[in-house]
mmCIF file of C-alpha atoms and ligand atoms in Angstrom:
data_model
loop_
_atom_site.group_PDB
_atom_site.id
_atom_site.type_symbol
_atom_site.label_atom_id
_atom_site.label_comp_id
_atom_site.label_asym_id
_atom_site.label_seq_id
_atom_site.Cartn_x
_atom_site.Cartn_y
_atom_site.Cartn_z
ATOM 1 C CA UNK N 1478 -40.096 7.527 -13.643
ATOM 2 C CA UNK N 1479 -41.299 4.125 -12.468
ATOM 3 C CA UNK N 1480 -39.757 2.468 -15.513
ATOM 4 C CA UNK N 1481 -36.298 3.862 -14.824
ATOM 5 C CA UNK N 1482 -36.539 2.907 -11.145
ATOM 6 C CA UNK N 1483 -37.524 -0.602 -12.095
ATOM 7 C CA UNK N 1484 -34.540 -0.808 -14.421
ATOM 8 C CA UNK N 1485 -32.214 0.297 -11.636
ATOM 9 C CA UNK N 1486 -33.698 -2.196 -9.172
ATOM 10 C CA UNK N 1487 -33.584 -5.029 -11.679
ATOM 11 C CA UNK N 1488 -29.964 -4.288 -12.407
ATOM 12 C CA UNK N 1489 -29.165 -4.306 -8.680
ATOM 13 C CA UNK N 1490 -30.625 -7.822 -8.354
ATOM 14 C CA UNK N 1491 -28.513 -9.245 -11.149
ATOM 15 C CA UNK N 1492 -25.338 -11.099 -10.269
ATOM 16 C CA UNK N 1493 -22.279 -9.252 -11.596
ATOM 17 C CA UNK N 1494 -19.732 -11.626 -13.129
ATOM 18 C CA UNK N 1495 -16.748 -9.379 -13.834
ATOM 19 C CA UNK N 1496 -14.193 -9.471 -11.020
ATOM 20 C CA UNK N 1497 -15.058 -13.064 -10.040
ATOM 21 C CA UNK N 1498 -12.422 -15.789 -10.118
ATOM 22 C CA UNK N 1499 -12.861 -18.814 -12.393
ATOM 23 C CA UNK N 1500 -13.857 -20.924 -9.363
ATOM 24 C CA UNK N 1501 -16.532 -18.380 -8.412
ATOM 25 C CA UNK N 1502 -17.836 -18.289 -11.981
ATOM 26 C CA UNK N 1503 -17.999 -22.092 -11.968
ATOM 27 C CA UNK N 1504 -19.992 -22.048 -8.756
ATOM 28 C CA UNK N 1505 -22.472 -19.590 -10.244
ATOM 29 C CA UNK N 1506 -22.786 -21.612 -13.457
ATOM 30 C CA UNK N 1507 -23.344 -24.844 -11.521
ATOM 31 C CA UNK N 1508 -26.010 -23.155 -9.396
ATOM 32 C CA UNK N 1509 -27.754 -22.296 -12.651
ATOM 33 C CA UNK N 1510 -27.673 -26.020 -13.498
ATOM 34 C CA UNK N 1511 -25.333 -25.514 -16.440
ATOM 35 C CA UNK N 1512 -22.222 -27.510 -17.392
ATOM 36 C CA UNK N 1513 -18.979 -26.269 -15.873
ATOM 37 C CA UNK N 1514 -17.234 -25.547 -19.210
ATOM 38 C CA UNK N 1515 -19.660 -22.663 -19.724
ATOM 39 C CA UNK N 1516 -17.883 -20.832 -16.902
ATOM 40 C CA UNK N 1517 -14.539 -21.084 -18.716
ATOM 41 C CA UNK N 1518 -16.164 -19.688 -21.866
ATOM 42 C CA UNK N 1519 -17.683 -16.754 -19.990
ATOM 43 C CA UNK N 1520 -14.364 -16.209 -18.202
ATOM 44 C CA UNK N 1521 -12.611 -15.844 -21.568
ATOM 45 C CA UNK N 1522 -15.222 -13.399 -22.871
ATOM 46 C CA UNK N 1523 -14.963 -11.216 -19.795
ATOM 47 C CA UNK N 1524 -11.215 -11.254 -19.153
ATOM 48 C CA UNK N 1525 -9.669 -11.857 -22.577
ATOM 49 C CA UNK N 1526 -12.203 -10.223 -24.889
ATOM 50 C CA UNK N 1527 -13.479 -7.450 -22.570
ATOM 51 C CA UNK N 1528 -17.095 -7.847 -23.733
ATOM 52 C CA UNK N 1529 -19.728 -5.528 -22.301
ATOM 53 C CA UNK N 1530 -22.804 -7.675 -23.063
ATOM 54 C CA UNK N 1531 -23.914 -11.307 -23.147
ATOM 55 C CA UNK N 1532 -24.921 -10.864 -26.802
ATOM 56 C CA UNK N 1533 -21.252 -10.715 -27.714
ATOM 57 C CA UNK N 1534 -20.672 -14.208 -26.233
ATOM 58 C CA UNK N 1535 -21.383 -15.872 -29.558
ATOM 59 C CA UNK N 1536 -20.448 -19.429 -28.567
ATOM 60 C CA UNK N 1537 -23.162 -19.573 -25.889
ATOM 61 C CA UNK N 1538 -26.283 -19.827 -28.027
ATOM 62 C CA UNK N 1539 -29.249 -17.435 -27.985
ATOM 63 C CA UNK N 1540 -31.319 -19.280 -25.354
ATOM 64 C CA UNK N 1541 -28.469 -19.426 -22.875
ATOM 65 C CA UNK N 1542 -27.583 -15.775 -23.470
ATOM 66 C CA UNK N 1543 -31.204 -14.823 -22.729
ATOM 67 C CA UNK N 1544 -31.143 -16.816 -19.484
ATOM 68 C CA UNK N 1545 -27.919 -15.174 -18.437
ATOM 69 C CA UNK N 1546 -29.361 -11.734 -19.176
ATOM 70 C CA UNK N 1547 -32.202 -12.463 -16.764
ATOM 71 C CA UNK N 1548 -29.915 -13.512 -13.931
ATOM 72 C CA UNK N 1549 -26.611 -11.759 -14.443
ATOM 73 C CA UNK N 1550 -24.790 -8.720 -15.736
ATOM 74 C CA UNK N 1551 -21.167 -8.140 -16.710
ATOM 75 C CA UNK N 1552 -19.809 -5.207 -14.682
ATOM 76 C CA UNK N 1553 -20.254 -4.651 -10.955
ATOM 77 C CA UNK N 1554 -19.181 -1.006 -10.780
ATOM 78 C CA UNK N 1555 -20.700 1.903 -12.669
ATOM 79 C CA UNK N 1556 -18.565 4.769 -13.890
ATOM 80 C CA UNK N 1557 -20.065 7.795 -12.134
ATOM 81 C CA UNK N 1558 -17.532 10.221 -13.557
ATOM 82 C CA UNK N 1559 -14.382 10.225 -15.684
ATOM 83 C CA UNK N 1560 -11.798 12.984 -15.820
ATOM 84 C CA UNK N 1561 -8.877 13.132 -18.230
ATOM 85 C CA UNK N 1562 -5.789 15.094 -17.246
ATOM 86 C CA UNK N 1563 -3.485 17.139 -19.494
ATOM 87 C CA UNK N 1564 -0.907 14.338 -19.192
ATOM 88 C CA UNK N 1565 -3.631 11.804 -20.231
ATOM 89 C CA UNK N 1566 -4.007 10.382 -16.740
ATOM 90 C CA UNK N 1567 -7.589 9.188 -16.372
ATOM 91 C CA UNK N 1568 -9.382 9.352 -13.036
ATOM 92 C CA UNK N 1569 -12.468 7.183 -12.667
ATOM 93 C CA UNK N 1570 -15.106 7.700 -10.004
ATOM 94 C CA UNK N 1571 -16.825 4.358 -9.497
ATOM 95 C CA UNK N 1572 -20.223 3.875 -7.938
ATOM 96 C CA UNK N 1573 -20.318 0.722 -5.810
ATOM 97 C CA UNK N 1574 -23.458 -1.441 -5.521
ATOM 98 C CA UNK N 1575 -24.396 0.330 -2.251
ATOM 99 C CA UNK N 1576 -24.034 3.759 -3.833
ATOM 100 C CA UNK N 1577 -20.698 4.603 -2.225
ATOM 101 C CA UNK N 1578 -17.974 6.057 -4.392
ATOM 102 C CA UNK N 1579 -14.325 5.038 -4.874
ATOM 103 C CA UNK N 1580 -11.682 6.209 -7.282
ATOM 104 C CA UNK N 1581 -9.139 4.579 -9.529
ATOM 105 C CA UNK N 1582 -6.496 6.187 -11.692
ATOM 106 C CA UNK N 1583 -4.968 5.069 -14.998
ATOM 107 C CA UNK N 1584 -1.507 6.438 -15.753
ATOM 108 C CA UNK N 1585 0.667 5.980 -18.799
ATOM 109 C CA UNK N 1586 4.321 6.750 -18.571
ATOM 110 C CA UNK N 1587 6.691 7.863 -21.291
ATOM 111 C CA UNK N 1588 7.712 4.416 -22.435
ATOM 112 C CA UNK N 1589 4.055 3.875 -23.537
ATOM 113 C CA UNK N 1590 4.334 0.146 -22.957
ATOM 114 C CA UNK N 1591 3.572 0.501 -19.264
ATOM 115 C CA UNK N 1592 -0.019 1.264 -18.330
ATOM 116 C CA UNK N 1593 -0.410 1.473 -14.598
ATOM 117 C CA UNK N 1594 -3.724 1.422 -12.744
ATOM 118 C CA UNK N 1595 -3.976 2.620 -9.174
ATOM 119 C CA UNK N 1596 -6.801 0.836 -7.334
ATOM 120 C CA UNK N 1597 -8.661 1.490 -4.096
ATOM 121 C CA UNK N 1598 -8.973 -1.195 -1.437
ATOM 122 C CA UNK N 1599 -11.368 0.582 0.959
ATOM 123 C CA UNK N 1600 -13.920 3.402 0.909
ATOM 124 C CA UNK N 1601 -12.063 6.043 2.905
ATOM 125 C CA UNK N 1602 -9.311 5.096 5.344
ATOM 126 C CA UNK N 1603 -9.003 4.759 9.112
ATOM 127 C CA UNK N 1604 -5.284 5.476 9.349
ATOM 128 C CA UNK N 1605 -5.732 9.235 9.145
ATOM 129 C CA UNK N 1606 -2.356 10.393 7.816
ATOM 130 C CA UNK N 1607 -2.293 14.160 8.237
ATOM 131 C CA UNK N 1608 -1.300 14.901 4.617
ATOM 132 C CA UNK N 1609 -3.739 12.600 2.785
ATOM 133 C CA UNK N 1610 -7.156 13.451 1.339
ATOM 134 C CA UNK N 1611 -8.418 9.898 1.906
ATOM 135 C CA UNK N 1612 -7.321 10.149 5.530
ATOM 136 C CA UNK N 1613 -9.446 13.293 5.949
ATOM 137 C CA UNK N 1614 -12.460 11.313 4.761
ATOM 138 C CA UNK N 1615 -12.345 8.687 7.530
ATOM 139 C CA UNK N 1616 -13.159 4.997 7.124
ATOM 140 C CA UNK N 1617 -16.436 3.919 5.481
ATOM 141 C CA UNK N 1618 -16.018 0.265 4.564
ATOM 142 C CA UNK N 1619 -13.805 -2.435 3.078
ATOM 143 C CA UNK N 1620 -14.078 -3.316 -0.591
ATOM 144 C CA UNK N 1621 -14.668 -6.917 -1.640
ATOM 145 C CA UNK N 1622 -12.110 -8.672 -3.857
ATOM 146 C CA UNK N 1623 -14.630 -8.455 -6.699
ATOM 147 C CA UNK N 1624 -14.993 -4.688 -6.222
ATOM 148 C CA UNK N 1625 -11.202 -4.345 -6.362
ATOM 149 C CA UNK N 1626 -10.787 -6.480 -9.494
ATOM 150 C CA UNK N 1627 -13.715 -4.901 -11.328
ATOM 151 C CA UNK N 1628 -12.004 -1.491 -11.029
ATOM 152 C CA UNK N 1629 -9.363 -2.890 -13.407
ATOM 153 C CA UNK N 1630 -11.873 -4.561 -15.694
ATOM 154 C CA UNK N 1631 -14.117 -1.475 -15.864
ATOM 155 C CA UNK N 1632 -11.087 0.628 -16.829
ATOM 156 C CA UNK N 1633 -10.076 -1.877 -19.511
ATOM 157 C CA UNK N 1634 -13.640 -2.011 -20.882
ATOM 158 C CA UNK N 1635 -13.909 1.777 -20.960
ATOM 159 C CA UNK N 1636 -10.452 2.548 -22.340
ATOM 160 C CA UNK N 1637 -10.106 -0.530 -24.546
ATOM 161 C CA UNK N 1638 -6.532 -0.778 -23.268
ATOM 162 C CA UNK N 1639 -4.788 -3.577 -21.394
ATOM 163 C CA UNK N 1640 -3.292 -2.651 -18.070
ATOM 164 C CA UNK N 1641 0.232 -3.927 -17.419
ATOM 165 C CA UNK N 1642 0.843 -2.789 -13.834
ATOM 166 C CA UNK N 1643 -1.312 -2.423 -10.748
ATOM 167 C CA UNK N 1644 -0.558 -0.417 -7.635
ATOM 168 C CA UNK N 1645 -2.732 -0.688 -4.521
ATOM 169 C CA UNK N 1646 -2.260 3.007 -3.829
ATOM 170 C CA UNK N 1647 -5.749 4.433 -4.245
ATOM 171 C CA UNK N 1648 -8.099 5.010 -1.350
ATOM 172 C CA UNK N 1649 -7.632 2.877 1.716
ATOM 173 C CA UNK N 1650 -5.079 0.848 3.606
ATOM 174 C CA UNK N 1651 -4.785 -2.512 1.789
ATOM 175 C CA UNK N 1652 -3.397 -4.335 4.817
ATOM 176 C CA UNK N 1653 -6.425 -3.416 6.928
ATOM 177 C CA UNK N 1654 -8.427 -5.390 4.345
ATOM 178 C CA UNK N 1655 -5.813 -8.077 3.856
ATOM 179 C CA UNK N 1656 -7.900 -11.154 3.019
ATOM 180 C CA UNK N 1657 -9.943 -9.465 0.261
ATOM 181 C CA UNK N 1658 -6.796 -7.795 -1.071
ATOM 182 C CA UNK N 1659 -4.945 -11.133 -1.237
ATOM 183 C CA UNK N 1660 -7.946 -12.747 -2.921
ATOM 184 C CA UNK N 1661 -8.071 -9.889 -5.451
ATOM 185 C CA UNK N 1662 -4.338 -10.281 -6.182
ATOM 186 C CA UNK N 1663 -4.879 -13.954 -7.047
ATOM 187 C CA UNK N 1664 -7.651 -13.000 -9.499
ATOM 188 C CA UNK N 1665 -5.508 -10.191 -10.967
ATOM 189 C CA UNK N 1666 -2.775 -12.745 -11.674
ATOM 190 C CA UNK N 1667 -4.896 -15.733 -12.727
ATOM 191 C CA UNK N 1668 -7.819 -14.089 -14.525
ATOM 192 C CA UNK N 1669 -6.835 -10.546 -15.534
ATOM 193 C CA UNK N 1670 -3.370 -11.806 -16.521
ATOM 194 C CA UNK N 1671 -1.197 -9.273 -14.719
ATOM 195 C CA UNK N 1672 2.315 -10.482 -13.861
ATOM 196 C CA UNK N 1673 2.769 -10.803 -10.094
ATOM 197 C CA UNK N 1674 5.942 -8.719 -10.327
ATOM 198 C CA UNK N 1675 3.872 -5.918 -11.842
ATOM 199 C CA UNK N 1676 1.644 -5.686 -8.776
ATOM 200 C CA UNK N 1677 2.575 -3.407 -5.861
ATOM 201 C CA UNK N 1678 0.855 -3.229 -2.499
ATOM 202 C CA UNK N 1679 1.577 -0.073 -0.510
ATOM 203 C CA UNK N 1680 1.046 -0.057 3.242
ATOM 204 C CA UNK N 1681 1.280 2.535 5.970
ATOM 205 C CA UNK N 1682 2.892 -0.133 8.175
ATOM 206 C CA UNK N 1683 0.352 -2.676 9.444
ATOM 207 C CA UNK N 1684 2.629 -5.319 10.975
ATOM 208 C CA UNK N 1685 0.161 -8.271 11.029
ATOM 209 C CA UNK N 1686 -0.667 -7.548 7.362
ATOM 210 C CA UNK N 1687 3.016 -7.582 6.360
ATOM 211 C CA UNK N 1688 3.364 -10.876 8.219
ATOM 212 C CA UNK N 1689 0.303 -12.297 6.417
ATOM 213 C CA UNK N 1690 1.653 -11.232 3.006
ATOM 214 C CA UNK N 1691 4.983 -12.877 3.830
ATOM 215 C CA UNK N 1692 3.163 -16.150 4.596
ATOM 216 C CA UNK N 1693 1.132 -15.956 1.384
ATOM 217 C CA UNK N 1694 4.462 -15.681 -0.459
ATOM 218 C CA UNK N 1695 3.142 -14.029 -3.614
ATOM 219 C CA UNK N 1696 5.979 -12.696 -5.779
ATOM 220 C CA UNK N 1697 4.509 -9.177 -5.745
ATOM 221 C CA UNK N 1698 6.193 -5.905 -4.704
ATOM 222 C CA UNK N 1699 5.670 -4.456 -1.256
ATOM 223 C CA UNK N 1700 5.996 -0.720 -0.618
ATOM 224 C CA UNK N 1701 6.182 0.733 2.871
ATOM 225 C CA UNK N 1702 5.068 4.324 3.457
ATOM 226 C CA UNK N 1703 7.779 5.192 5.955
ATOM 227 C CA UNK N 1704 7.666 8.998 5.685
ATOM 228 C CA UNK N 1705 9.840 9.748 8.735
ATOM 229 C CA UNK N 1706 12.939 8.147 10.285
ATOM 230 C CA UNK N 1707 12.042 9.083 13.874
ATOM 231 C CA UNK N 1708 9.071 7.961 15.975
ATOM 232 C CA UNK N 1709 8.070 11.448 17.070
ATOM 233 C CA UNK N 1710 7.570 12.810 13.538
ATOM 234 C CA UNK N 1711 6.049 9.572 12.301
ATOM 235 C CA UNK N 1712 3.538 9.406 15.150
ATOM 236 C CA UNK N 1713 2.475 12.915 14.243
ATOM 237 C CA UNK N 1714 1.928 12.364 10.512
ATOM 238 C CA UNK N 1715 1.099 8.609 10.381
ATOM 239 C CA UNK N 1716 -0.903 8.110 13.600
ATOM 240 C CA UNK N 1717 -0.957 4.287 13.304
ATOM 241 C CA UNK N 1718 2.704 4.431 14.421
ATOM 242 C CA UNK N 1719 1.307 4.447 17.960
ATOM 243 C CA UNK N 1720 -0.195 0.992 17.349
ATOM 244 C CA UNK N 1721 2.687 -0.385 15.270
ATOM 245 C CA UNK N 1722 5.859 1.305 16.531
ATOM 246 C CA UNK N 1723 8.668 2.166 14.169
ATOM 247 C CA UNK N 1724 11.246 -0.264 15.632
ATOM 248 C CA UNK N 1725 8.921 -3.269 15.394
ATOM 249 C CA UNK N 1726 7.844 -2.185 11.905
ATOM 250 C CA UNK N 1727 11.418 -2.084 10.596
ATOM 251 C CA UNK N 1728 12.019 -5.497 12.142
ATOM 252 C CA UNK N 1729 8.999 -6.957 10.398
ATOM 253 C CA UNK N 1730 10.122 -5.403 7.093
ATOM 254 C CA UNK N 1731 13.612 -6.875 7.486
ATOM 255 C CA UNK N 1732 12.037 -10.227 8.242
ATOM 256 C CA UNK N 1733 9.929 -9.853 5.050
ATOM 257 C CA UNK N 1734 12.903 -9.104 2.770
ATOM 258 C CA UNK N 1735 15.123 -11.739 4.396
ATOM 259 C CA UNK N 1736 12.570 -14.503 4.078
ATOM 260 C CA UNK N 1737 11.182 -13.612 0.619
ATOM 261 C CA UNK N 1738 14.450 -12.409 -0.892
ATOM 262 C CA UNK N 1739 12.499 -9.622 -2.567
ATOM 263 C CA UNK N 1740 13.420 -5.955 -2.582
ATOM 264 C CA UNK N 1741 10.879 -3.604 -1.020
ATOM 265 C CA UNK N 1742 10.237 0.045 -1.798
ATOM 266 C CA UNK N 1743 10.424 2.633 0.946
ATOM 267 C CA UNK N 1744 8.062 5.527 0.195
ATOM 268 C CA UNK N 1745 8.899 8.808 1.823
ATOM 269 C CA UNK N 1746 6.705 11.905 1.517
ATOM 270 C CA UNK N 1747 8.597 15.206 1.431
ATOM 271 C CA UNK N 1748 6.797 17.822 3.530
ATOM 272 C CA UNK N 1749 8.669 21.137 3.717
ATOM 273 C CA UNK N 1750 10.130 21.750 7.173
ATOM 274 C CA UNK N 1751 8.584 18.526 8.542
ATOM 275 C CA UNK N 1752 10.228 15.541 6.811
ATOM 276 C CA UNK N 1753 12.762 17.131 4.433
ATOM 277 C CA UNK N 1754 15.535 18.080 6.871
ATOM 278 C CA UNK N 1755 19.139 17.040 6.061
ATOM 279 C CA UNK N 1756 19.467 15.126 9.350
ATOM 280 C CA UNK N 1757 16.299 13.179 8.474
ATOM 281 C CA UNK N 1758 17.767 12.214 5.073
ATOM 282 C CA UNK N 1759 20.896 10.932 6.825
ATOM 283 C CA UNK N 1760 18.853 9.079 9.458
ATOM 284 C CA UNK N 1761 16.720 7.525 6.701
ATOM 285 C CA UNK N 1762 19.827 6.274 4.874
ATOM 286 C CA UNK N 1763 21.137 4.698 8.094
ATOM 287 C CA UNK N 1764 17.799 3.206 9.022
ATOM 288 C CA UNK N 1765 17.407 1.217 5.787
ATOM 289 C CA UNK N 1766 21.114 0.343 5.411
ATOM 290 C CA UNK N 1767 20.556 -3.358 6.172
ATOM 291 C CA UNK N 1768 17.242 -3.716 4.371
ATOM 292 C CA UNK N 1769 17.064 -4.878 0.747
ATOM 293 C CA UNK N 1770 15.216 -1.830 -0.618
ATOM 294 C CA UNK N 1771 15.055 1.233 -2.803
ATOM 295 C CA UNK N 1772 13.728 4.607 -1.713
ATOM 296 C CA UNK N 1773 11.015 6.519 -3.553
ATOM 297 C CA UNK N 1774 10.619 10.151 -2.488
ATOM 298 C CA UNK N 1775 7.140 11.625 -2.993
ATOM 299 C CA UNK N 1776 7.076 15.437 -3.013
ATOM 300 C CA UNK N 1777 3.865 16.489 -1.226
ATOM 301 C CA UNK N 1778 0.852 16.890 -3.512
ATOM 302 C CA UNK N 1779 -1.382 19.704 -2.348
ATOM 303 C CA UNK N 1780 -4.443 18.537 -0.399
ATOM 304 C CA UNK N 1781 -6.674 20.649 1.795
ATOM 305 C CA UNK N 1782 -8.369 19.151 4.856
ATOM 306 C CA UNK N 1783 -12.140 19.363 5.589
ATOM 307 C CA UNK N 1784 -11.706 22.922 6.813
ATOM 308 C CA UNK N 1785 -10.050 23.910 3.551
ATOM 309 C CA UNK N 1786 -6.686 24.323 5.256
ATOM 310 C CA UNK N 1787 -3.473 23.331 3.535
ATOM 311 C CA UNK N 1788 -1.352 21.913 6.355
ATOM 312 C CA UNK N 1789 1.871 21.362 4.427
ATOM 313 C CA UNK N 1790 3.985 22.648 1.594
ATOM 314 C CA UNK N 1791 6.023 20.896 -1.027
ATOM 315 C CA UNK N 1792 9.781 21.435 -0.693
ATOM 316 C CA UNK N 1793 11.530 23.273 -3.533
ATOM 317 C CA UNK N 1794 13.188 21.211 -6.265
ATOM 318 C CA UNK N 1795 16.595 22.079 -4.785
ATOM 319 C CA UNK N 1796 15.525 20.826 -1.352
ATOM 320 C CA UNK N 1797 14.186 17.611 -2.938
ATOM 321 C CA UNK N 1798 17.488 16.994 -4.745
ATOM 322 C CA UNK N 1799 19.531 17.782 -1.630
ATOM 323 C CA UNK N 1800 17.443 15.266 0.339
ATOM 324 C CA UNK N 1801 17.875 12.653 -2.405
ATOM 325 C CA UNK N 1802 21.643 13.052 -2.408
ATOM 326 C CA UNK N 1803 21.906 12.662 1.374
ATOM 327 C CA UNK N 1804 19.530 9.678 1.379
ATOM 328 C CA UNK N 1805 21.789 7.935 -1.157
ATOM 329 C CA UNK N 1806 24.782 7.918 1.164
ATOM 330 C CA UNK N 1807 24.470 4.259 2.254
ATOM 331 C CA UNK N 1808 24.268 3.091 -1.354
ATOM 332 C CA UNK N 1809 20.530 2.695 -1.880
ATOM 333 C CA UNK N 1810 18.856 3.747 -5.118
ATOM 334 C CA UNK N 1811 16.750 6.848 -4.459
ATOM 335 C CA UNK N 1812 14.170 8.126 -6.946
ATOM 336 C CA UNK N 1813 11.809 11.085 -6.886
ATOM 337 C CA UNK N 1814 8.295 10.084 -7.889
ATOM 338 C CA UNK N 1815 7.059 11.446 -11.169
ATOM 339 C CA UNK N 1816 3.861 13.304 -10.591
ATOM 340 C CA UNK N 1817 0.774 12.396 -12.649
ATOM 341 C CA UNK N 1818 -2.640 13.956 -12.966
ATOM 342 C CA UNK N 1819 -2.231 16.766 -10.415
ATOM 343 C CA UNK N 1820 -4.559 19.044 -12.392
ATOM 344 C CA UNK N 1821 -7.434 16.590 -11.833
ATOM 345 C CA UNK N 1822 -6.486 15.702 -8.234
ATOM 346 C CA UNK N 1823 -5.406 12.225 -9.290
ATOM 347 C CA UNK N 1824 -1.895 12.348 -7.850
ATOM 348 C CA UNK N 1825 -0.948 10.428 -4.693
ATOM 349 C CA UNK N 1826 -2.994 11.486 -1.714
ATOM 350 C CA UNK N 1827 -5.275 13.779 -3.683
ATOM 351 C CA UNK N 1828 -8.019 11.275 -4.376
ATOM 352 C CA UNK N 1829 -11.424 12.401 -3.228
ATOM 353 C CA UNK N 1830 -10.529 16.093 -3.119
ATOM 354 C CA UNK N 1831 -13.033 17.411 -5.645
ATOM 355 C CA UNK N 1832 -15.737 14.995 -4.574
ATOM 356 C CA UNK N 1833 -15.398 16.191 -0.990
ATOM 357 C CA UNK N 1834 -15.591 19.790 -2.082
ATOM 358 C CA UNK N 1835 -18.760 19.291 -4.070
ATOM 359 C CA UNK N 1836 -20.491 17.035 -1.524
HETATM 360 N N1 SAH H 1237 -2.714 3.479 2.234
HETATM 361 C C1 SAH H 1237 -1.562 3.088 1.557
HETATM 362 C C2 SAH H 1237 -1.634 3.266 0.059
HETATM 363 C C3 SAH H 1237 -2.283 4.508 -0.494
HETATM 364 S S1 SAH H 1237 -1.456 6.010 -0.615
HETATM 365 C C4 SAH H 1237 -0.343 3.804 2.107
HETATM 366 O O1 SAH H 1237 -0.502 4.754 2.843
HETATM 367 O O2 SAH H 1237 0.751 3.344 1.811
HETATM 368 C C5 SAH H 1237 -0.089 5.857 -1.718
HETATM 369 C C6 SAH H 1237 1.099 6.750 -1.289
HETATM 370 O O3 SAH H 1237 0.790 8.148 -1.418
HETATM 371 C C7 SAH H 1237 1.459 6.536 0.177
HETATM 372 O O4 SAH H 1237 2.851 6.441 0.334
HETATM 373 C C8 SAH H 1237 0.926 7.799 0.809
HETATM 374 O O5 SAH H 1237 1.529 8.079 2.023
HETATM 375 C C9 SAH H 1237 1.199 8.832 -0.242
HETATM 376 N N2 SAH H 1237 0.460 10.094 -0.062
HETATM 377 C C10 SAH H 1237 -0.704 10.285 0.570
HETATM 378 N N3 SAH H 1237 -1.062 11.586 0.534
HETATM 379 C C11 SAH H 1237 -0.094 12.235 -0.148
HETATM 380 C C12 SAH H 1237 0.098 13.595 -0.551
HETATM 381 N N4 SAH H 1237 -0.785 14.529 -0.262
HETATM 382 N N5 SAH H 1237 1.208 13.893 -1.244
HETATM 383 C C13 SAH H 1237 2.104 12.933 -1.584
HETATM 384 N N6 SAH H 1237 1.961 11.626 -1.252
HETATM 385 C C14 SAH H 1237 0.887 11.283 -0.532
HETATM 386 FE FE1 SF4 H 1238 -4.790 5.898 4.543
HETATM 387 FE FE2 SF4 H 1238 -2.589 5.663 3.011
HETATM 388 FE FE3 SF4 H 1238 -3.954 7.994 3.126
HETATM 389 FE FE4 SF4 H 1238 -2.547 7.172 5.229
HETATM 390 S S1 SF4 H 1238 -1.732 7.743 3.209
HETATM 391 S S2 SF4 H 1238 -4.640 8.004 5.272
HETATM 392 S S3 SF4 H 1238 -2.859 4.971 5.113
HETATM 393 S S4 SF4 H 1238 -4.689 6.065 2.310
#
């Protein structure tokens, strides 16, 4: 017993290197009194070669590798659980250094060249959308940039596959953790090697965060979870609407597209009888008429709240298609999101379902 505890404690004291930027690796290497070029070598082993141990870093020399083993480790996150869906979607439960759990999902689509990872930016979420499993959980804490980046690296190490696209659509509201999220995006681009255009940040509508992203001027994609074209419905299902009202939000989005020149995605969850009415589809089309955007409809994925109640239903396929047709009337492209991993609760908004039920 004592031996295994000691091992755990020792491992907790080691500095994890995966998920750090090159500058952070250089700082660590200099603190160890080593020449700076060693950091670049380690950076290559971690990000390009996906090594899982210092022994694989053959250009470092045995003595240096031994020193590193005493002070550092590769991965920050531990895989607590991995589930593979019928459609090959993989859901990872990661244990953070403080024992908390977050989830990430790896999805492959039919073209097989696109491998998309969905990462978490917070443990839980404070926004409390009434249809989302993460919202039911409440807010626990922000993730660090390193914890966000190491989700990608841990998935690549485990699966042996290179991720091409990243969506910040796991647990949490990225723009309530904006600085760490921006820092993580820089490392994703510069160290992990993901194209900025293949990175999407999805927000429930945090105006100061949208403003901050606009200033940072990263050529990434922004997605806004709009979900309702009228304030009354939106306040009900996305409670943060009371803090950041719909009118001001649309203004800030327009400002974002006008000044960056980039097209945004409008996400819209279809809840039967709540957001799928024909007049709402028409109002949605009007609302986004002057915004450079496309619309992505997300049919509700079943999630039960803490009391085991299912508050909403998914509209029928016919109702989804009717909504799509009406939403297209001002000329925007409208797509219906392809569902992945529902059988393992890995689809949008389902994260944390099983874990909650077994807790
Ligand atoms: N917090 C961010 C990103 C995470 S959620 C946001 O809200 O934008 C990613 C998308 O899934 C969001 O558009 C979210 O509203 C949606 N979503 C959440 N729960 C869902 C559910 N049960 N069914 C379908 N989509 C859901
Ligand atoms: Fe938070 Fe997004 Fe879920 Fe809303 S939908 S509770 S913002 S994670």
